[in-house]
Amino acid sequence: MNKIFVGLIFFLVKLNLNLFGIPIVIFPDFVAFIFIYFGILELSRTTPVFSKALKPASFLIFYNLITSILYMIPSMLSNYRFITLFQLVSELMLVYIFYIVIVGLKEYQSKVSMPIETSALEKRWRLIAIFAVASPLFSSHYYDPSLFSRLINDNIDKFTYMALCIVIASFVFSVIEWFVLVYFAAELNRVRATYNASRFAR
């Protein structure tokens, strides 16, 4: 559980640098999924159901490694469909992984005397799932260089105002989504402490 929690923290913390026009992410998502993979591998030794999340986690390691390399290519930044597709797949698979973690914890608690309450974690997981499904509606509008160049040149019309509203809405959505993940991580941390205590008791 400790490694999964660390992986989620890595997933939440994104520091971006721009080196000679090349975007570089300090904590890329594939590193987060490496932690999550080994955390699930550790859990699968106690309850087999956790192993269902191993293949999605390993897939996401290589998947996000490739995307991290592609994001360093400037021409890819303007490909909105490309960005949307990769973000959607990554988020949905992360939702599935945490679903398996919750199911595995429910099965695990039937084996131990110390109950692990997962109802709050499951409710917060549902919020993550909702935001993951809604993300394609907003993710393609995070970065629109043509819009900002028009704003700088003061060439503003009603369509530009509409586009600006979409960009603002997308930004607000991304901020709320981040806080939902933090909300989930806080509950996961509580469940992690209970799980560790049950393992120590055994």
PDB file of C-alpha atoms in Angstrom:
ATOM      1  CA  MET A   1       0.000   0.000   0.000  1.00  0.00           C
ATOM      2  CA  ASN A   2       2.893   2.350   0.735  1.00  0.00           C
ATOM      3  CA  LYS A   3       4.198   2.156  -2.841  1.00  0.00           C
ATOM      4  CA  ILE A   4       0.730   2.747  -4.300  1.00  0.00           C
ATOM      5  CA  PHE A   5       0.317   5.838  -2.165  1.00  0.00           C
ATOM      6  CA  VAL A   6       3.748   7.147  -3.217  1.00  0.00           C
ATOM      7  CA  GLY A   7       2.829   6.484  -6.854  1.00  0.00           C
ATOM      8  CA  LEU A   8      -0.374   8.491  -6.463  1.00  0.00           C
ATOM      9  CA  ILE A   9       1.590  11.386  -4.945  1.00  0.00           C
ATOM     10  CA  PHE A  10       3.955  11.294  -7.944  1.00  0.00           C
ATOM     11  CA  PHE A  11       0.899  11.312 -10.199  1.00  0.00           C
ATOM     12  CA  LEU A  12      -0.426  14.417  -8.426  1.00  0.00           C
ATOM     13  CA  VAL A  13       2.858  16.344  -8.414  1.00  0.00           C
ATOM     14  CA  LYS A  14       3.766  17.587 -11.869  1.00  0.00           C
ATOM     15  CA  LEU A  15       6.640  20.031 -12.273  1.00  0.00           C
ATOM     16  CA  ASN A  16       7.269  21.195 -15.823  1.00  0.00           C
ATOM     17  CA  LEU A  17      10.419  22.785 -17.197  1.00  0.00           C
ATOM     18  CA  ASN A  18      11.068  24.220 -20.626  1.00  0.00           C
ATOM     19  CA  LEU A  19      14.595  23.531 -21.860  1.00  0.00           C
ATOM     20  CA  PHE A  20      15.377  25.219 -25.187  1.00  0.00           C
ATOM     21  CA  GLY A  21      11.742  24.942 -26.204  1.00  0.00           C
ATOM     22  CA  ILE A  22      11.487  21.278 -25.146  1.00  0.00           C
ATOM     23  CA  PRO A  23       8.939  20.586 -22.344  1.00  0.00           C
ATOM     24  CA  ILE A  24      10.357  18.361 -19.576  1.00  0.00           C
ATOM     25  CA  VAL A  25       8.275  16.853 -16.765  1.00  0.00           C
ATOM     26  CA  ILE A  26      10.187  16.383 -13.493  1.00  0.00           C
ATOM     27  CA  PHE A  27       7.830  13.698 -12.164  1.00  0.00           C
ATOM     28  CA  PRO A  28       6.558  11.909 -15.297  1.00  0.00           C
ATOM     29  CA  ASP A  29       3.543   9.633 -14.970  1.00  0.00           C
ATOM     30  CA  PHE A  30       5.456   6.467 -15.915  1.00  0.00           C
ATOM     31  CA  VAL A  31       7.491   6.815 -12.694  1.00  0.00           C
ATOM     32  CA  ALA A  32       4.236   6.997 -10.718  1.00  0.00           C
ATOM     33  CA  PHE A  33       3.002   3.819 -12.399  1.00  0.00           C
ATOM     34  CA  ILE A  34       6.250   2.012 -11.593  1.00  0.00           C
ATOM     35  CA  PHE A  35       5.560   2.615  -7.899  1.00  0.00           C
ATOM     36  CA  ILE A  36       1.912   1.612  -8.324  1.00  0.00           C
ATOM     37  CA  TYR A  37       2.908  -1.576 -10.173  1.00  0.00           C
ATOM     38  CA  PHE A  38       5.269  -2.759  -7.451  1.00  0.00           C
ATOM     39  CA  GLY A  39       2.731  -1.802  -4.795  1.00  0.00           C
ATOM     40  CA  ILE A  40       0.105  -3.969  -6.489  1.00  0.00           C
ATOM     41  CA  LEU A  41       2.628  -6.782  -6.914  1.00  0.00           C
ATOM     42  CA  GLU A  42       3.243  -6.674  -3.162  1.00  0.00           C
ATOM     43  CA  LEU A  43      -0.499  -6.713  -2.423  1.00  0.00           C
ATOM     44  CA  SER A  44      -1.104  -9.629  -4.805  1.00  0.00           C
ATOM     45  CA  ARG A  45       1.006 -11.838  -2.531  1.00  0.00           C
ATOM     46  CA  THR A  46      -1.629 -11.454   0.182  1.00  0.00           C
ATOM     47  CA  THR A  47      -4.794 -11.505  -1.951  1.00  0.00           C
ATOM     48  CA  PRO A  48      -4.796 -12.843  -5.554  1.00  0.00           C
ATOM     49  CA  VAL A  49      -7.508 -10.439  -6.769  1.00  0.00           C
ATOM     50  CA  PHE A  50      -4.963  -7.583  -6.725  1.00  0.00           C
ATOM     51  CA  SER A  51      -3.089  -9.294  -9.557  1.00  0.00           C
ATOM     52  CA  LYS A  52      -5.874  -8.240 -11.952  1.00  0.00           C
ATOM     53  CA  ALA A  53      -4.414  -4.737 -11.857  1.00  0.00           C
ATOM     54  CA  LEU A  54      -0.855  -5.825 -12.707  1.00  0.00           C
ATOM     55  CA  LYS A  55      -1.282  -5.903 -16.483  1.00  0.00           C
ATOM     56  CA  PRO A  56      -2.989  -2.481 -16.693  1.00  0.00           C
ATOM     57  CA  ALA A  57      -0.293  -0.996 -14.447  1.00  0.00           C
ATOM     58  CA  SER A  58       2.559  -2.492 -16.490  1.00  0.00           C
ATOM     59  CA  PHE A  59       0.887  -1.330 -19.700  1.00  0.00           C
ATOM     60  CA  LEU A  60       0.632   2.213 -18.330  1.00  0.00           C
ATOM     61  CA  ILE A  61       4.322   2.246 -17.433  1.00  0.00           C
ATOM     62  CA  PHE A  62       5.350   1.753 -21.062  1.00  0.00           C
ATOM     63  CA  TYR A  63       2.402   3.732 -22.410  1.00  0.00           C
ATOM     64  CA  ASN A  64       3.289   6.822 -20.397  1.00  0.00           C
ATOM     65  CA  LEU A  65       6.998   6.361 -21.086  1.00  0.00           C
ATOM     66  CA  ILE A  66       6.242   6.640 -24.802  1.00  0.00           C
ATOM     67  CA  THR A  67       3.963   9.652 -24.316  1.00  0.00           C
ATOM     68  CA  SER A  68       6.587  11.373 -22.168  1.00  0.00           C
ATOM     69  CA  ILE A  69       9.004  11.089 -25.083  1.00  0.00           C
ATOM     70  CA  LEU A  70       6.418  12.223 -27.623  1.00  0.00           C
ATOM     71  CA  TYR A  71       5.451  15.242 -25.510  1.00  0.00           C
ATOM     72  CA  MET A  72       9.042  16.442 -25.903  1.00  0.00           C
ATOM     73  CA  ILE A  73       8.348  16.871 -29.624  1.00  0.00           C
ATOM     74  CA  PRO A  74       6.952  20.426 -30.051  1.00  0.00           C
ATOM     75  CA  SER A  75       4.725  19.460 -32.995  1.00  0.00           C
ATOM     76  CA  MET A  76       2.839  17.017 -30.759  1.00  0.00           C
ATOM     77  CA  LEU A  77       1.704  19.815 -28.418  1.00  0.00           C
ATOM     78  CA  SER A  78      -0.656  21.199 -31.037  1.00  0.00           C
ATOM     79  CA  ASN A  79      -2.220  17.802 -31.746  1.00  0.00           C
ATOM     80  CA  TYR A  80      -5.283  18.071 -29.504  1.00  0.00           C
ATOM     81  CA  ARG A  81      -6.713  14.685 -30.510  1.00  0.00           C
ATOM     82  CA  PHE A  82      -3.402  13.049 -29.666  1.00  0.00           C
ATOM     83  CA  ILE A  83      -3.315  14.682 -26.208  1.00  0.00           C
ATOM     84  CA  THR A  84      -6.979  13.854 -25.497  1.00  0.00           C
ATOM     85  CA  LEU A  85      -6.626  10.203 -26.487  1.00  0.00           C
ATOM     86  CA  PHE A  86      -3.569   9.580 -24.318  1.00  0.00           C
ATOM     87  CA  GLN A  87      -5.011  11.391 -21.328  1.00  0.00           C
ATOM     88  CA  LEU A  88      -8.338   9.548 -21.531  1.00  0.00           C
ATOM     89  CA  VAL A  89      -6.753   6.085 -21.778  1.00  0.00           C
ATOM     90  CA  SER A  90      -4.373   6.822 -18.909  1.00  0.00           C
ATOM     91  CA  GLU A  91      -7.082   8.177 -16.615  1.00  0.00           C
ATOM     92  CA  LEU A  92      -9.571   5.366 -17.304  1.00  0.00           C
ATOM     93  CA  MET A  93      -6.976   2.690 -16.670  1.00  0.00           C
ATOM     94  CA  LEU A  94      -5.929   4.414 -13.450  1.00  0.00           C
ATOM     95  CA  VAL A  95      -9.593   4.393 -12.390  1.00  0.00           C
ATOM     96  CA  TYR A  96      -9.742   0.651 -13.124  1.00  0.00           C
ATOM     97  CA  ILE A  97      -6.562  -0.009 -11.135  1.00  0.00           C
ATOM     98  CA  PHE A  98      -7.945   1.731  -8.051  1.00  0.00           C
ATOM     99  CA  TYR A  99     -11.228  -0.142  -8.482  1.00  0.00           C
ATOM    100  CA  ILE A 100      -9.307  -3.424  -8.267  1.00  0.00           C
ATOM    101  CA  VAL A 101      -7.442  -2.106  -5.205  1.00  0.00           C
ATOM    102  CA  ILE A 102     -10.764  -1.400  -3.468  1.00  0.00           C
ATOM    103  CA  VAL A 103     -12.154  -4.826  -4.413  1.00  0.00           C
ATOM    104  CA  GLY A 104      -8.943  -6.472  -3.189  1.00  0.00           C
ATOM    105  CA  LEU A 105      -9.093  -4.636   0.135  1.00  0.00           C
ATOM    106  CA  LYS A 106     -12.665  -5.800   0.653  1.00  0.00           C
ATOM    107  CA  GLU A 107     -11.582  -9.387   0.066  1.00  0.00           C
ATOM    108  CA  TYR A 108      -8.522  -8.967   2.264  1.00  0.00           C
ATOM    109  CA  GLN A 109     -10.475  -7.636   5.240  1.00  0.00           C
ATOM    110  CA  SER A 110     -12.527 -10.835   5.318  1.00  0.00           C
ATOM    111  CA  LYS A 111      -9.289 -12.672   6.107  1.00  0.00           C
ATOM    112  CA  VAL A 112      -8.155 -10.501   9.015  1.00  0.00           C
ATOM    113  CA  SER A 113      -9.647  -9.638  12.375  1.00  0.00           C
ATOM    114  CA  MET A 114      -9.057  -5.899  11.891  1.00  0.00           C
ATOM    115  CA  PRO A 115     -11.690  -4.455   9.513  1.00  0.00           C
ATOM    116  CA  ILE A 116     -10.575  -2.096   6.775  1.00  0.00           C
ATOM    117  CA  GLU A 117     -13.337   0.410   6.079  1.00  0.00           C
ATOM    118  CA  THR A 118     -13.408   1.140   2.339  1.00  0.00           C
ATOM    119  CA  SER A 119     -16.850   2.748   1.898  1.00  0.00           C
ATOM    120  CA  ALA A 120     -15.491   6.329   1.995  1.00  0.00           C
ATOM    121  CA  LEU A 121     -12.680   5.356  -0.377  1.00  0.00           C
ATOM    122  CA  GLU A 122     -15.195   3.859  -2.778  1.00  0.00           C
ATOM    123  CA  LYS A 123     -17.317   7.036  -2.774  1.00  0.00           C
ATOM    124  CA  ARG A 124     -14.275   9.152  -3.576  1.00  0.00           C
ATOM    125  CA  TRP A 125     -13.305   6.679  -6.288  1.00  0.00           C
ATOM    126  CA  ARG A 126     -16.666   7.302  -7.972  1.00  0.00           C
ATOM    127  CA  LEU A 127     -15.820  11.005  -8.175  1.00  0.00           C
ATOM    128  CA  ILE A 128     -12.533  10.148  -9.886  1.00  0.00           C
ATOM    129  CA  ALA A 129     -14.396   7.947 -12.379  1.00  0.00           C
ATOM    130  CA  ILE A 130     -16.836  10.750 -13.235  1.00  0.00           C
ATOM    131  CA  PHE A 131     -14.013  13.228 -13.864  1.00  0.00           C
ATOM    132  CA  ALA A 132     -12.087  10.677 -15.941  1.00  0.00           C
ATOM    133  CA  VAL A 133     -15.082  10.164 -18.244  1.00  0.00           C
ATOM    134  CA  ALA A 134     -15.638  13.931 -18.541  1.00  0.00           C
ATOM    135  CA  SER A 135     -11.965  14.778 -19.170  1.00  0.00           C
ATOM    136  CA  PRO A 136     -12.097  14.502 -23.026  1.00  0.00           C
ATOM    137  CA  LEU A 137     -14.544  17.423 -23.095  1.00  0.00           C
ATOM    138  CA  PHE A 138     -11.932  19.698 -21.547  1.00  0.00           C
ATOM    139  CA  SER A 139      -8.437  18.291 -22.036  1.00  0.00           C
ATOM    140  CA  SER A 140      -7.994  19.405 -25.664  1.00  0.00           C
ATOM    141  CA  HIS A 141      -8.402  23.056 -24.669  1.00  0.00           C
ATOM    142  CA  TYR A 142      -5.581  23.326 -22.132  1.00  0.00           C
ATOM    143  CA  TYR A 143      -3.192  24.798 -24.669  1.00  0.00           C
ATOM    144  CA  ASP A 144      -4.238  26.866 -27.664  1.00  0.00           C
ATOM    145  CA  PRO A 145      -1.330  28.970 -29.007  1.00  0.00           C
ATOM    146  CA  SER A 146      -3.430  30.568 -31.755  1.00  0.00           C
ATOM    147  CA  LEU A 147      -5.886  31.904 -29.183  1.00  0.00           C
ATOM    148  CA  PHE A 148      -3.213  33.552 -27.051  1.00  0.00           C
ATOM    149  CA  SER A 149      -1.446  35.034 -30.075  1.00  0.00           C
ATOM    150  CA  ARG A 150      -4.727  36.649 -31.084  1.00  0.00           C
ATOM    151  CA  LEU A 151      -5.168  38.039 -27.594  1.00  0.00           C
ATOM    152  CA  ILE A 152      -1.667  39.501 -27.637  1.00  0.00           C
ATOM    153  CA  ASN A 153      -2.353  41.136 -30.984  1.00  0.00           C
ATOM    154  CA  ASP A 154      -5.634  42.576 -29.645  1.00  0.00           C
ATOM    155  CA  ASN A 155      -7.478  40.899 -32.483  1.00  0.00           C
ATOM    156  CA  ILE A 156     -10.445  39.884 -30.368  1.00  0.00           C
ATOM    157  CA  ASP A 157     -13.906  38.974 -31.613  1.00  0.00           C
ATOM    158  CA  LYS A 158     -16.859  37.057 -30.196  1.00  0.00           C
ATOM    159  CA  PHE A 159     -15.346  33.729 -31.243  1.00  0.00           C
ATOM    160  CA  THR A 160     -12.156  34.540 -29.384  1.00  0.00           C
ATOM    161  CA  TYR A 161     -14.162  35.381 -26.268  1.00  0.00           C
ATOM    162  CA  MET A 162     -15.945  32.042 -26.592  1.00  0.00           C
ATOM    163  CA  ALA A 163     -12.629  30.220 -26.995  1.00  0.00           C
ATOM    164  CA  LEU A 164     -11.241  32.047 -23.978  1.00  0.00           C
ATOM    165  CA  CYS A 165     -14.236  30.941 -21.898  1.00  0.00           C
ATOM    166  CA  ILE A 166     -13.576  27.342 -22.971  1.00  0.00           C
ATOM    167  CA  VAL A 167      -9.912  27.611 -21.952  1.00  0.00           C
ATOM    168  CA  ILE A 168     -10.905  29.046 -18.545  1.00  0.00           C
ATOM    169  CA  ALA A 169     -13.512  26.298 -18.055  1.00  0.00           C
ATOM    170  CA  SER A 170     -10.901  23.676 -18.954  1.00  0.00           C
ATOM    171  CA  PHE A 171      -8.458  25.145 -16.466  1.00  0.00           C
ATOM    172  CA  VAL A 172     -11.091  25.196 -13.704  1.00  0.00           C
ATOM    173  CA  PHE A 173     -11.991  21.580 -14.534  1.00  0.00           C
ATOM    174  CA  SER A 174      -8.342  20.492 -14.276  1.00  0.00           C
ATOM    175  CA  VAL A 175      -7.961  22.218 -10.900  1.00  0.00           C
ATOM    176  CA  ILE A 176     -11.119  20.596  -9.503  1.00  0.00           C
ATOM    177  CA  GLU A 177     -10.026  17.213 -10.877  1.00  0.00           C
ATOM    178  CA  TRP A 178      -6.676  17.605  -9.121  1.00  0.00           C
ATOM    179  CA  PHE A 179      -8.393  18.346  -5.801  1.00  0.00           C
ATOM    180  CA  VAL A 180     -10.644  15.292  -6.275  1.00  0.00           C
ATOM    181  CA  LEU A 181      -7.508  13.161  -6.634  1.00  0.00           C
ATOM    182  CA  VAL A 182      -6.045  14.764  -3.506  1.00  0.00           C
ATOM    183  CA  TYR A 183      -9.336  14.022  -1.715  1.00  0.00           C
ATOM    184  CA  PHE A 184      -9.027  10.375  -2.785  1.00  0.00           C
ATOM    185  CA  ALA A 185      -5.338  10.235  -1.819  1.00  0.00           C
ATOM    186  CA  ALA A 186      -6.133  11.462   1.705  1.00  0.00           C
ATOM    187  CA  GLU A 187      -8.613   8.625   2.232  1.00  0.00           C
ATOM    188  CA  LEU A 188      -6.235   6.127   0.630  1.00  0.00           C
ATOM    189  CA  ASN A 189      -3.618   7.197   3.138  1.00  0.00           C
ATOM    190  CA  ARG A 190      -6.025   6.458   6.001  1.00  0.00           C
ATOM    191  CA  VAL A 191      -6.842   3.035   4.549  1.00  0.00           C
ATOM    192  CA  ARG A 192      -3.125   2.421   4.013  1.00  0.00           C
ATOM    193  CA  ALA A 193      -2.438   3.025   7.712  1.00  0.00           C
ATOM    194  CA  THR A 194      -5.186   0.561   8.692  1.00  0.00           C
ATOM    195  CA  TYR A 195      -3.896  -2.019   6.227  1.00  0.00           C
ATOM    196  CA  ASN A 196      -0.331  -1.678   7.531  1.00  0.00           C
ATOM    197  CA  ALA A 197      -1.588  -2.078  11.093  1.00  0.00           C
ATOM    198  CA  SER A 198      -3.422  -5.277  10.160  1.00  0.00           C
ATOM    199  CA  ARG A 199      -0.307  -6.668   8.499  1.00  0.00           C
ATOM    200  CA  PHE A 200       1.768  -5.817  11.560  1.00  0.00           C
ATOM    201  CA  ALA A 201      -0.808  -7.470  13.842  1.00  0.00           C
ATOM    202  CA  ARG A 202      -0.493 -10.682  11.875  1.00  0.00           C
TER     203      ARG A 202
END
